[in-house]
mmCIF file of C-alpha atoms in Angstrom:
data_model
loop_
_atom_site.group_PDB
_atom_site.id
_atom_site.type_symbol
_atom_site.label_atom_id
_atom_site.label_comp_id
_atom_site.label_asym_id
_atom_site.label_seq_id
_atom_site.Cartn_x
_atom_site.Cartn_y
_atom_site.Cartn_z
ATOM 1 C CA MET A 1 201.016 174.257 69.338
ATOM 2 C CA ASN A 2 200.066 170.636 68.822
ATOM 3 C CA MET A 3 197.594 169.857 71.615
ATOM 4 C CA LEU A 4 197.834 166.092 71.051
ATOM 5 C CA GLY A 5 201.609 166.300 71.489
ATOM 6 C CA HIS A 6 201.122 167.604 75.014
ATOM 7 C CA PRO A 7 201.398 164.936 77.754
ATOM 8 C CA PHE A 8 197.751 165.479 78.645
ATOM 9 C CA GLY A 9 196.597 166.206 75.087
ATOM 10 C CA TRP A 10 194.884 162.872 74.548
ATOM 11 C CA ILE A 11 193.186 163.146 77.928
ATOM 12 C CA TRP A 12 191.828 166.597 77.018
ATOM 13 C CA ALA A 13 190.692 165.343 73.613
ATOM 14 C CA GLY A 14 189.018 162.326 75.182
ATOM 15 C CA GLY A 15 187.320 164.524 77.757
ATOM 16 C CA PHE A 16 185.958 166.862 75.083
ATOM 17 C CA PHE A 17 184.726 163.904 73.046
ATOM 18 C CA VAL A 18 182.914 162.388 76.055
ATOM 19 C CA LEU A 19 181.377 165.775 76.870
ATOM 20 C CA PHE A 20 180.244 166.264 73.273
ATOM 21 C CA ALA A 21 178.761 162.745 73.142
ATOM 22 C CA LEU A 22 176.956 163.328 76.443
ATOM 23 C CA ILE A 23 175.433 166.580 75.175
ATOM 24 C CA VAL A 24 174.271 164.870 71.973
ATOM 25 C CA LEU A 25 172.691 161.985 73.913
ATOM 26 C CA LEU A 26 170.919 164.264 76.382
ATOM 27 C CA ALA A 27 169.579 166.381 73.515
ATOM 28 C CA SER A 28 168.373 163.346 71.533
ATOM 29 C CA PRO A 29 164.599 162.807 71.471
ATOM 30 C CA VAL A 30 162.611 160.067 73.146
ATOM 31 C CA VAL A 31 159.912 159.413 70.541
ATOM 32 C CA VAL A 32 156.562 157.963 71.608
ATOM 33 C CA SER A 33 154.038 156.945 68.958
ATOM 34 C CA GLY A 34 150.566 155.525 69.430
ATOM 35 C CA PHE A 35 147.973 153.990 67.135
ATOM 36 C CA VAL A 36 144.382 152.849 67.727
ATOM 37 C CA ARG A 37 141.910 151.540 65.161
ATOM 38 C CA ARG A 38 138.375 150.250 65.425
ATOM 39 C CA ILE A 39 136.413 148.965 62.449
ATOM 40 C CA GLY A 40 133.104 147.352 63.395
ATOM 41 C CA ASN A 41 133.915 144.866 66.135
ATOM 42 C CA ASN A 42 137.596 144.609 65.227
ATOM 43 C CA ASP A 43 140.061 146.558 67.361
ATOM 44 C CA ASP A 44 143.812 146.890 67.441
ATOM 45 C CA ALA A 45 146.214 149.256 69.162
ATOM 46 C CA GLU A 46 149.947 149.847 69.412
ATOM 47 C CA LEU A 47 152.341 151.914 71.511
ATOM 48 C CA SER A 48 156.043 152.249 70.737
ATOM 49 C CA VAL A 49 158.913 154.120 72.385
ATOM 50 C CA LYS A 50 162.317 154.811 70.820
ATOM 51 C CA ALA A 51 165.256 156.443 72.607
ATOM 52 C CA LEU A 52 168.978 157.066 72.101
ATOM 53 C CA PHE A 53 168.672 157.009 68.298
ATOM 54 C CA GLY A 54 166.958 153.603 68.342
ATOM 55 C CA LEU A 55 169.377 151.858 70.710
ATOM 56 C CA ILE A 56 166.472 151.472 73.143
ATOM 57 C CA ARG A 57 163.124 150.376 71.764
ATOM 58 C CA TYR A 58 159.863 149.284 73.367
ATOM 59 C CA ARG A 59 156.736 148.158 71.569
ATOM 60 C CA TYR A 60 153.385 147.161 73.042
ATOM 61 C CA LYS A 61 150.785 145.866 70.627
ATOM 62 C CA VAL A 62 147.209 144.697 71.054
ATOM 63 C CA PRO A 63 146.318 142.917 67.814
ATOM 64 C CA PHE A 64 142.934 141.675 69.013
ATOM 65 C CA MET A 65 140.245 142.712 71.511
ATOM 66 C CA SER A 66 136.793 141.202 71.985
ATOM 67 C CA MET A 67 133.950 141.437 74.475
ATOM 68 C CA ASN A 68 133.140 138.291 76.443
ATOM 69 C CA GLY A 69 130.041 139.022 78.465
ATOM 70 C CA MET A 70 131.000 141.780 80.926
ATOM 71 C CA SER A 71 134.738 141.383 80.375
ATOM 72 C CA LEU A 72 137.196 142.362 77.638
ATOM 73 C CA LYS A 73 139.554 139.719 76.239
ATOM 74 C CA VAL A 74 142.866 141.121 75.004
ATOM 75 C CA ASP A 75 145.772 139.574 73.109
ATOM 76 C CA GLU A 76 149.001 141.413 73.929
ATOM 77 C CA GLN A 77 152.484 141.470 72.421
ATOM 78 C CA VAL A 78 155.483 143.164 74.025
ATOM 79 C CA SER A 79 158.882 143.556 72.398
ATOM 80 C CA LYS A 80 161.957 145.254 73.875
ATOM 81 C CA SER A 81 165.359 146.058 72.423
ATOM 82 C CA SER A 82 168.348 147.476 74.281
ATOM 83 C CA ALA A 83 171.832 147.685 72.757
ATOM 84 C CA GLY A 84 171.053 144.892 70.312
ATOM 85 C CA ILE A 85 169.512 142.548 72.905
ATOM 86 C CA ASN A 86 165.916 141.743 71.984
ATOM 87 C CA SER A 87 163.092 140.155 73.944
ATOM 88 C CA TRP A 88 159.528 139.363 72.887
ATOM 89 C CA LYS A 89 156.487 138.132 74.802
ATOM 90 C CA GLU A 90 152.933 137.300 73.878
ATOM 91 C CA TYR A 91 150.135 136.642 76.321
ATOM 92 C CA ASN A 92 146.387 136.879 76.816
ATOM 93 C CA ASP A 93 144.522 138.906 79.398
ATOM 94 C CA GLU A 94 140.929 139.445 80.435
ATOM 95 C CA ILE A 95 139.792 142.779 81.849
ATOM 96 C CA ASP A 96 136.697 142.671 84.022
ATOM 97 C CA SER A 97 135.084 144.954 86.592
ATOM 98 C CA ASP A 98 137.305 143.616 89.391
ATOM 99 C CA LYS A 99 140.475 144.537 87.488
ATOM 100 C CA VAL A 100 139.123 148.011 86.729
ATOM 101 C CA VAL A 101 138.358 148.601 90.417
ATOM 102 C CA SER A 102 141.815 147.236 91.336
ATOM 103 C CA ALA A 103 143.486 149.606 88.861
ATOM 104 C CA ILE A 104 141.619 152.573 90.362
ATOM 105 C CA GLU A 105 142.703 151.573 93.849
ATOM 106 C CA LYS A 106 146.330 151.252 92.688
ATOM 107 C CA TYR A 107 146.166 154.752 91.233
ATOM 108 C CA LYS A 108 144.768 156.163 94.470
ATOM 109 C CA HIS A 109 147.508 154.422 96.476
ATOM 110 C CA ILE A 110 150.264 155.736 94.194
ATOM 111 C CA LEU A 111 148.745 159.228 94.342
ATOM 112 C CA HIS A 112 148.931 159.052 98.131
ATOM 113 C CA LEU A 113 152.509 157.723 98.176
ATOM 114 C CA THR A 114 153.974 160.362 95.855
ATOM 115 C CA ARG A 115 154.310 163.983 96.842
ATOM 116 C CA ASP A 116 152.367 166.156 94.356
ATOM 117 C CA LEU A 117 152.210 163.508 91.629
ATOM 118 C CA LYS A 118 149.755 165.605 89.618
ATOM 119 C CA GLY A 119 152.163 168.540 89.702
ATOM 120 C CA TRP A 120 154.993 166.283 88.494
ATOM 121 C CA VAL A 121 152.856 165.067 85.583
ATOM 122 C CA ARG A 122 151.873 168.634 84.690
ATOM 123 C CA ASP A 123 155.476 169.893 84.773
ATOM 124 C CA THR A 124 156.733 166.923 82.723
ATOM 125 C CA LEU A 125 154.076 167.394 80.045
ATOM 126 C CA THR A 126 155.231 170.981 79.479
ATOM 127 C CA ARG A 127 158.459 169.462 78.070
ATOM 128 C CA VAL A 128 156.585 167.270 75.577
ATOM 129 C CA ASP A 129 156.215 168.204 71.904
ATOM 130 C CA LEU A 130 153.227 166.786 70.032
ATOM 131 C CA THR A 131 154.524 166.553 66.474
ATOM 132 C CA ASP A 132 151.739 164.582 64.791
ATOM 133 C CA TRP A 133 148.042 164.027 65.533
ATOM 134 C CA ARG A 134 145.650 162.317 63.133
ATOM 135 C CA TRP A 135 142.139 161.183 63.963
ATOM 136 C CA SER A 136 139.605 160.057 61.378
ATOM 137 C CA THR A 137 136.112 158.804 62.272
ATOM 138 C CA THR A 138 133.130 157.613 60.295
ATOM 139 C CA VAL A 139 129.810 157.345 62.131
ATOM 140 C CA GLY A 140 126.314 156.350 61.063
ATOM 141 C CA THR A 141 123.097 155.494 62.899
ATOM 142 C CA GLY A 142 120.835 154.484 60.028
ATOM 143 C CA ASP A 143 118.835 157.695 60.458
ATOM 144 C CA ALA A 144 119.893 160.933 58.798
ATOM 145 C CA MET A 145 118.938 163.228 61.682
ATOM 146 C CA TRP A 146 120.585 161.111 64.382
ATOM 147 C CA THR A 147 123.653 160.629 62.196
ATOM 148 C CA ALA A 148 124.026 164.402 61.856
ATOM 149 C CA MET A 149 123.683 164.815 65.622
ATOM 150 C CA ALA A 150 126.218 162.037 66.287
ATOM 151 C CA THR A 151 128.650 163.655 63.840
ATOM 152 C CA GLY A 152 128.399 166.953 65.689
ATOM 153 C CA ALA A 153 128.891 165.217 69.038
ATOM 154 C CA VAL A 154 132.032 163.438 67.806
ATOM 155 C CA TRP A 155 133.414 166.742 66.508
ATOM 156 C CA SER A 156 132.806 168.319 69.911
ATOM 157 C CA VAL A 157 134.635 165.491 71.678
ATOM 158 C CA LYS A 158 137.618 165.688 69.321
ATOM 159 C CA THR A 159 138.007 169.465 69.507
ATOM 160 C CA GLY A 160 137.626 169.321 73.297
ATOM 161 C CA ILE A 161 140.394 166.718 73.607
ATOM 162 C CA ILE A 162 142.851 168.559 71.371
ATOM 163 C CA GLY A 163 142.019 171.819 73.139
ATOM 164 C CA LEU A 164 142.819 170.242 76.507
ATOM 165 C CA LEU A 165 146.053 168.724 75.161
ATOM 166 C CA SER A 166 147.200 172.055 73.749
ATOM 167 C CA GLN A 167 147.110 173.465 77.285
ATOM 168 C CA MET A 168 149.385 170.685 78.606
ATOM 169 C CA VAL A 169 151.877 169.982 75.773
ATOM 170 C CA HIS A 170 153.430 171.895 72.868
ATOM 171 C CA VAL A 171 151.437 171.188 69.708
ATOM 172 C CA LYS A 172 154.027 171.646 66.967
ATOM 173 C CA ASN A 173 151.895 170.881 63.901
ATOM 174 C CA GLY A 174 148.214 171.414 63.319
ATOM 175 C CA PRO A 175 146.173 168.305 64.138
ATOM 176 C CA ILE A 176 144.469 166.518 61.270
ATOM 177 C CA MET A 177 140.939 165.430 62.176
ATOM 178 C CA GLU A 178 138.011 164.171 60.142
ATOM 179 C CA VAL A 179 134.454 163.149 60.985
ATOM 180 C CA ASN A 180 132.546 161.589 58.098
ATOM 181 C CA PRO A 181 128.822 160.841 58.375
ATOM 182 C CA ASP A 182 127.489 157.577 56.962
ATOM 183 C CA PHE A 183 123.841 158.214 56.148
ATOM 184 C CA GLN A 184 123.273 154.815 54.541
ATOM 185 C CA ARG A 185 123.769 152.424 57.488
ATOM 186 C CA SER A 186 124.563 152.033 61.140
ATOM 187 C CA SER A 187 128.343 151.989 61.404
ATOM 188 C CA PHE A 188 131.326 153.214 63.367
ATOM 189 C CA LYS A 189 134.945 153.338 62.265
ATOM 190 C CA THR A 190 137.771 155.324 63.812
ATOM 191 C CA GLU A 191 141.529 155.481 63.348
ATOM 192 C CA TRP A 192 143.818 157.567 65.560
ATOM 193 C CA SER A 193 147.579 158.033 65.601
ATOM 194 C CA CYS A 194 149.958 160.456 67.260
ATOM 195 C CA VAL A 195 153.685 161.084 67.704
ATOM 196 C CA ALA A 196 155.135 162.907 70.700
ATOM 197 C CA GLN A 197 158.680 163.435 71.858
ATOM 198 C CA ILE A 198 160.678 164.697 74.819
ATOM 199 C CA ARG A 199 164.415 165.287 75.102
ATOM 200 C CA PHE A 200 166.275 162.392 76.710
ATOM 201 C CA GLY A 201 167.812 164.777 79.229
ATOM 202 C CA TYR A 202 164.393 166.042 80.312
ATOM 203 C CA ALA A 203 163.145 162.446 80.586
ATOM 204 C CA ILE A 204 166.066 161.546 82.884
ATOM 205 C CA LEU A 205 165.462 164.683 84.964
ATOM 206 C CA ALA A 206 161.752 163.855 85.264
ATOM 207 C CA ALA A 207 162.602 160.302 86.399
ATOM 208 C CA LEU A 208 164.997 161.635 89.056
ATOM 209 C CA GLN A 209 162.388 164.116 90.271
ATOM 210 C CA LEU A 210 159.806 161.339 90.532
ATOM 211 C CA LEU A 211 162.263 159.179 92.462
ATOM 212 C CA ALA A 212 162.927 162.069 94.854
ATOM 213 C CA ARG A 213 159.199 162.530 95.433
ATOM 214 C CA MET A 214 158.834 158.812 96.172
ATOM 215 C CA LYS A 215 161.807 158.795 98.542
ATOM 216 C CA LYS A 216 159.976 161.286 100.737
ATOM 217 C CA TRP A 217 157.982 158.265 101.894
ATOM 218 C CA LYS A 218 159.519 155.273 103.640
ATOM 219 C CA LYS A 219 160.324 152.588 101.048
ATOM 220 C CA GLY A 220 158.461 154.664 98.455
ATOM 221 C CA ALA A 221 160.125 153.200 95.337
ATOM 222 C CA LYS A 222 159.718 149.623 96.596
ATOM 223 C CA THR A 223 156.051 150.216 97.376
ATOM 224 C CA TRP A 224 155.523 151.683 93.896
ATOM 225 C CA LYS A 225 157.016 148.546 92.362
ATOM 226 C CA ASN A 226 154.881 146.243 94.496
ATOM 227 C CA ILE A 227 151.706 148.123 93.590
ATOM 228 C CA LEU A 228 152.363 148.265 89.839
ATOM 229 C CA PHE A 229 153.648 144.708 89.335
ATOM 230 C CA ARG A 230 151.716 142.805 91.986
ATOM 231 C CA ALA A 231 149.912 139.852 90.434
#
């Protein structure tokens, strides 16, 4: 029997195609990659997000950071792409003690407005796969004994961090970490990168769950927006 010859054959075929496409999209990964590097006094960092096979892209880059007294000056670049429509912005910012205190207060306010926010974060992280983790550090103090002690301390910090992460996310591949002592001079150099991913369907579900937790409060979503994007 020719299904397409049936009066509703094309409708059935179209329905199956839409269902198949929906399953593929929901199963597609949202890939998040991060990069941080510090060599001497030069710093740069980058965060990128790719979803729906690259149809949606977000990239946040900090090409330059420098200390200015008690504040940190940051050059920032943000690029977005959605269905072929691109936008790009570049601006400067200065992070001081007042902004740090303000950020802490925002976090406390959001924590109060959202029902069990920590539980939501914990449940969402269980859906995340950590597919790549690389962290290389070179440290030197100018003294052999203190350099050896600093090397051991850095190793302890790194293993502690990856141990904590392994309890929250799925570590798919063994992390690659190095700590190299520099016995000749006082120096510090570190380079870190990672790639994590979550299924698009799980990301949508997590967003809906977060919205539901915010809706438990009067004007919860609007208050969230005001707190996060208030000048």
